[in-house]
Amino acid sequence: MNNKQKSLIDSFIDEIQYGLEAIYSNNVPKNHNQNTIELNKQQKLQSERIMRINHMGEICAQALYRGQAAFTKEAKIKSQLYKICDEENHHLELCNLRLIELNGKKSTLNPLWYSASFALGALAGLNENKWKLGFIEETEKQVKDHLEDSIALLPIEDSRSKIFLEEIAEDEEKHRGTVKDIGSEEIPELVKKGMGIFSKIMKKITYHI
Ligand SMILES: [Fe+2]
Ligand SMILES: [Fe+2]
């Protein structure tokens, strides 16, 4: 086995480890305060569903960025993608924390969502045309819109989830700006619509499991 094959296998194993860690770890942000908000059963259930969907979204964000970064040749873009992915990790930790506090369950289909998103990211990374970053830009935009809908659906009493989602939404807007700065171009309307339909299906399923 030559060195190139060896390093390919190493990268493959690294990616599997990273994915498993993202999907199954219960890491939470350091120095977080203790939750003191009391919710009734119905409010708790609604918050859990919303936070499960957002947790799944952050799982997908990890996979998308990892997939695209792994297959992107340009060093500058690659390092920016890894940097954003790192920031996305904080979102995942916030969602972990809130789900733990709510005694909520993560989506059982997260391995599937991660794999599908990694594959999409890889495709975007291998794509050398002008839309290679547009896909991420559109994702960040749709996530931001989705977060606003999520906040509106939260029980009014759950100000803690609201604060977390607002913080995440602010970052997603920044990410969108960053990919724009490094040269993203708007993707065709039809692709945007397709992404919207696909994410609606994922959200519908994750609402329940
Ligand atoms: Fe995020
Ligand atoms: Fe983001």
Coordinates of C-alpha atoms and ligand atoms in Angstrom, one line a residue:
M1 CA 0.0 0.0 0.0
N2 CA 1.5 3.4 -1.0
N3 CA 1.4 6.5 1.1
K4 CA -1.5 8.1 -0.8
Q5 CA -3.7 5.1 -0.3
K6 CA -2.8 5.1 3.4
S7 CA -3.6 8.7 3.9
L8 CA -7.0 8.2 2.0
I9 CA -7.8 5.4 4.4
D10 CA -6.8 7.5 7.4
S11 CA -9.0 10.4 6.2
F12 CA -11.9 8.0 5.7
I13 CA -11.5 6.6 9.3
D14 CA -11.3 10.2 10.6
E15 CA -14.5 11.2 8.9
I16 CA -16.3 8.1 10.3
Q17 CA -15.1 9.0 13.8
Y18 CA -16.1 12.6 13.4
G19 CA -19.6 11.7 12.1
L20 CA -20.2 9.2 15.0
E21 CA -19.0 11.8 17.5
A22 CA -21.4 14.4 16.0
I23 CA -24.3 12.1 16.0
Y24 CA -23.9 10.4 19.3
S25 CA -22.0 12.8 21.6
N26 CA -23.9 14.7 24.3
N27 CA -21.3 17.5 24.5
V28 CA -22.7 20.8 25.8
P29 CA -21.2 24.3 25.8
K30 CA -18.7 24.9 28.6
N31 CA -19.7 27.2 31.5
H32 CA -23.4 27.0 30.8
N33 CA -25.9 28.0 33.5
Q34 CA -28.4 25.7 35.0
N35 CA -31.9 25.8 33.5
T36 CA -34.6 26.9 35.9
I37 CA -37.6 27.2 33.7
E38 CA -40.6 25.0 34.5
L39 CA -42.8 23.9 31.6
N40 CA -45.9 21.7 31.7
K41 CA -46.1 18.4 29.9
Q42 CA -47.6 19.8 26.7
Q43 CA -45.2 22.7 26.5
K44 CA -42.2 20.4 27.1
L45 CA -43.3 18.1 24.4
Q46 CA -43.7 20.9 21.9
S47 CA -40.2 22.3 22.8
E48 CA -38.7 18.9 22.6
R49 CA -40.0 18.4 19.1
I50 CA -38.7 21.8 18.0
M51 CA -35.3 21.2 19.5
R52 CA -35.1 17.7 18.0
I53 CA -35.6 19.2 14.6
N54 CA -33.0 21.9 15.2
H55 CA -30.5 19.3 16.6
M56 CA -31.0 17.3 13.4
G57 CA -30.4 20.5 11.4
E58 CA -27.1 21.0 13.1
I59 CA -26.2 17.3 12.5
C60 CA -26.8 18.0 8.8
A61 CA -24.7 21.2 9.0
Q62 CA -21.8 19.3 10.4
A63 CA -22.1 16.7 7.7
L64 CA -22.5 19.2 4.9
Y65 CA -19.5 21.2 5.9
R66 CA -17.3 18.2 6.5
G67 CA -18.3 16.6 3.2
Q68 CA -17.7 19.7 1.2
A69 CA -14.4 20.6 3.0
A70 CA -13.1 17.0 2.5
F71 CA -13.6 17.2 -1.3
T72 CA -12.7 20.9 -1.9
K73 CA -9.3 21.4 -3.5
E74 CA -8.8 25.1 -2.9
A75 CA -6.9 25.5 0.4
K76 CA -8.4 28.8 1.3
I77 CA -12.0 27.7 0.8
K78 CA -11.3 24.4 2.6
S79 CA -10.0 26.1 5.7
Q80 CA -12.9 28.5 5.8
L81 CA -15.3 25.6 5.6
Y82 CA -13.6 23.8 8.5
K83 CA -13.7 27.1 10.4
I84 CA -17.5 27.5 9.9
C85 CA -18.0 23.8 10.7
D86 CA -16.2 24.4 14.1
E87 CA -18.6 27.3 14.8
E88 CA -21.6 25.0 13.8
N89 CA -20.4 22.6 16.5
H90 CA -21.3 25.2 19.2
H91 CA -24.9 25.1 17.8
L92 CA -24.9 21.3 18.1
E93 CA -23.8 21.6 21.7
L94 CA -26.6 24.2 22.5
C95 CA -29.2 21.8 21.0
N96 CA -27.7 18.9 23.0
L97 CA -27.9 20.9 26.1
R98 CA -31.5 22.0 25.6
L99 CA -32.6 18.4 24.7
I100 CA -30.9 17.1 27.8
E101 CA -32.7 19.7 29.9
L102 CA -36.0 18.9 28.3
N103 CA -35.4 15.2 28.7
G104 CA -35.9 15.0 25.0
K105 CA -34.9 12.4 22.4
K106 CA -32.7 13.0 19.4
S107 CA -33.8 11.9 16.0
T108 CA -33.3 8.1 15.6
L109 CA -32.6 8.8 11.9
N110 CA -29.7 11.1 12.5
P111 CA -27.2 8.6 11.0
L112 CA -29.2 8.7 7.8
W113 CA -29.5 12.5 7.7
Y114 CA -25.8 12.8 8.4
S115 CA -24.8 10.4 5.6
A116 CA -27.2 12.0 3.1
S117 CA -25.9 15.5 4.0
F118 CA -22.3 14.4 3.8
A119 CA -22.9 13.0 0.3
L120 CA -24.5 16.3 -0.7
G121 CA -21.6 18.3 0.7
A122 CA -19.1 16.0 -1.1
L123 CA -21.0 16.5 -4.4
A124 CA -20.8 20.3 -3.9
G125 CA -17.1 20.0 -3.0
L126 CA -16.3 18.0 -6.2
N127 CA -18.3 20.4 -8.2
E128 CA -15.9 22.9 -9.8
N129 CA -18.5 25.2 -11.3
K130 CA -19.6 28.6 -10.0
W131 CA -22.4 27.2 -7.8
K132 CA -20.1 25.2 -5.6
L133 CA -20.5 27.5 -2.6
G134 CA -24.0 28.7 -3.6
F135 CA -25.4 25.5 -2.1
I136 CA -24.1 26.4 1.3
E137 CA -25.2 30.0 1.1
E138 CA -28.7 28.8 0.3
T139 CA -28.6 26.3 3.1
E140 CA -27.7 29.0 5.6
K141 CA -30.5 31.2 4.3
Q142 CA -33.1 28.4 4.6
V143 CA -31.8 27.5 8.1
K144 CA -32.1 31.1 9.2
D145 CA -35.7 31.2 7.9
H146 CA -36.5 27.9 9.5
L147 CA -35.1 29.1 12.9
E148 CA -37.4 32.1 12.8
D149 CA -40.4 29.7 12.2
S150 CA -39.1 27.5 15.1
I151 CA -38.9 30.4 17.5
A152 CA -42.5 31.4 16.6
L153 CA -43.7 27.8 17.3
L154 CA -42.0 27.5 20.7
P155 CA -44.3 27.7 23.8
I156 CA -44.1 31.3 25.0
E157 CA -42.9 30.1 28.4
D158 CA -39.8 28.5 26.9
S159 CA -37.6 31.5 26.8
R160 CA -34.5 29.4 27.2
S161 CA -34.9 27.5 23.9
K162 CA -35.7 30.9 22.3
I163 CA -32.4 32.4 23.4
F164 CA -30.5 29.5 22.1
L165 CA -32.2 29.6 18.7
E166 CA -31.8 33.3 18.4
E167 CA -28.1 32.9 19.1
I168 CA -27.8 30.2 16.4
A169 CA -29.8 32.3 13.9
E170 CA -27.4 35.2 14.3
D171 CA -24.5 32.9 13.5
E172 CA -26.2 31.4 10.5
E173 CA -26.6 34.9 9.0
K174 CA -22.9 35.5 9.5
H175 CA -22.0 32.2 7.9
R176 CA -24.1 33.2 4.9
G177 CA -22.1 36.4 4.7
T178 CA -18.8 34.5 4.9
V179 CA -19.5 32.1 2.1
K180 CA -20.7 35.1 0.0
D181 CA -17.3 36.8 0.7
I182 CA -15.4 33.8 -0.4
G183 CA -17.2 33.7 -3.7
S184 CA -20.5 32.0 -3.6
E185 CA -23.0 32.5 -6.5
E186 CA -26.7 32.2 -6.3
I187 CA -28.0 28.7 -7.3
P188 CA -30.9 28.2 -9.7
E189 CA -34.5 28.7 -8.3
L190 CA -35.4 25.1 -9.1
V191 CA -32.5 23.7 -6.9
K192 CA -33.6 26.1 -4.1
K193 CA -37.2 24.8 -4.3
G194 CA -35.9 21.2 -4.3
M195 CA -33.8 21.9 -1.2
G196 CA -36.9 23.4 0.5
I197 CA -39.1 20.4 -0.2
F198 CA -36.4 17.9 1.0
S199 CA -35.9 19.8 4.2
K200 CA -39.6 20.0 4.8
I201 CA -39.8 16.2 4.6
M202 CA -36.9 15.8 7.0
K203 CA -38.5 18.1 9.5
K204 CA -41.9 16.4 9.3
I205 CA -40.3 13.1 10.1
T206 CA -38.0 14.4 12.8
Y207 CA -41.0 16.1 14.5
H208 CA -42.1 12.6 15.5
I209 CA -38.9 10.5 15.6
Ligands
FE1 FE -25.9 25.9 12.7
FE2 FE -24.3 28.1 9.8

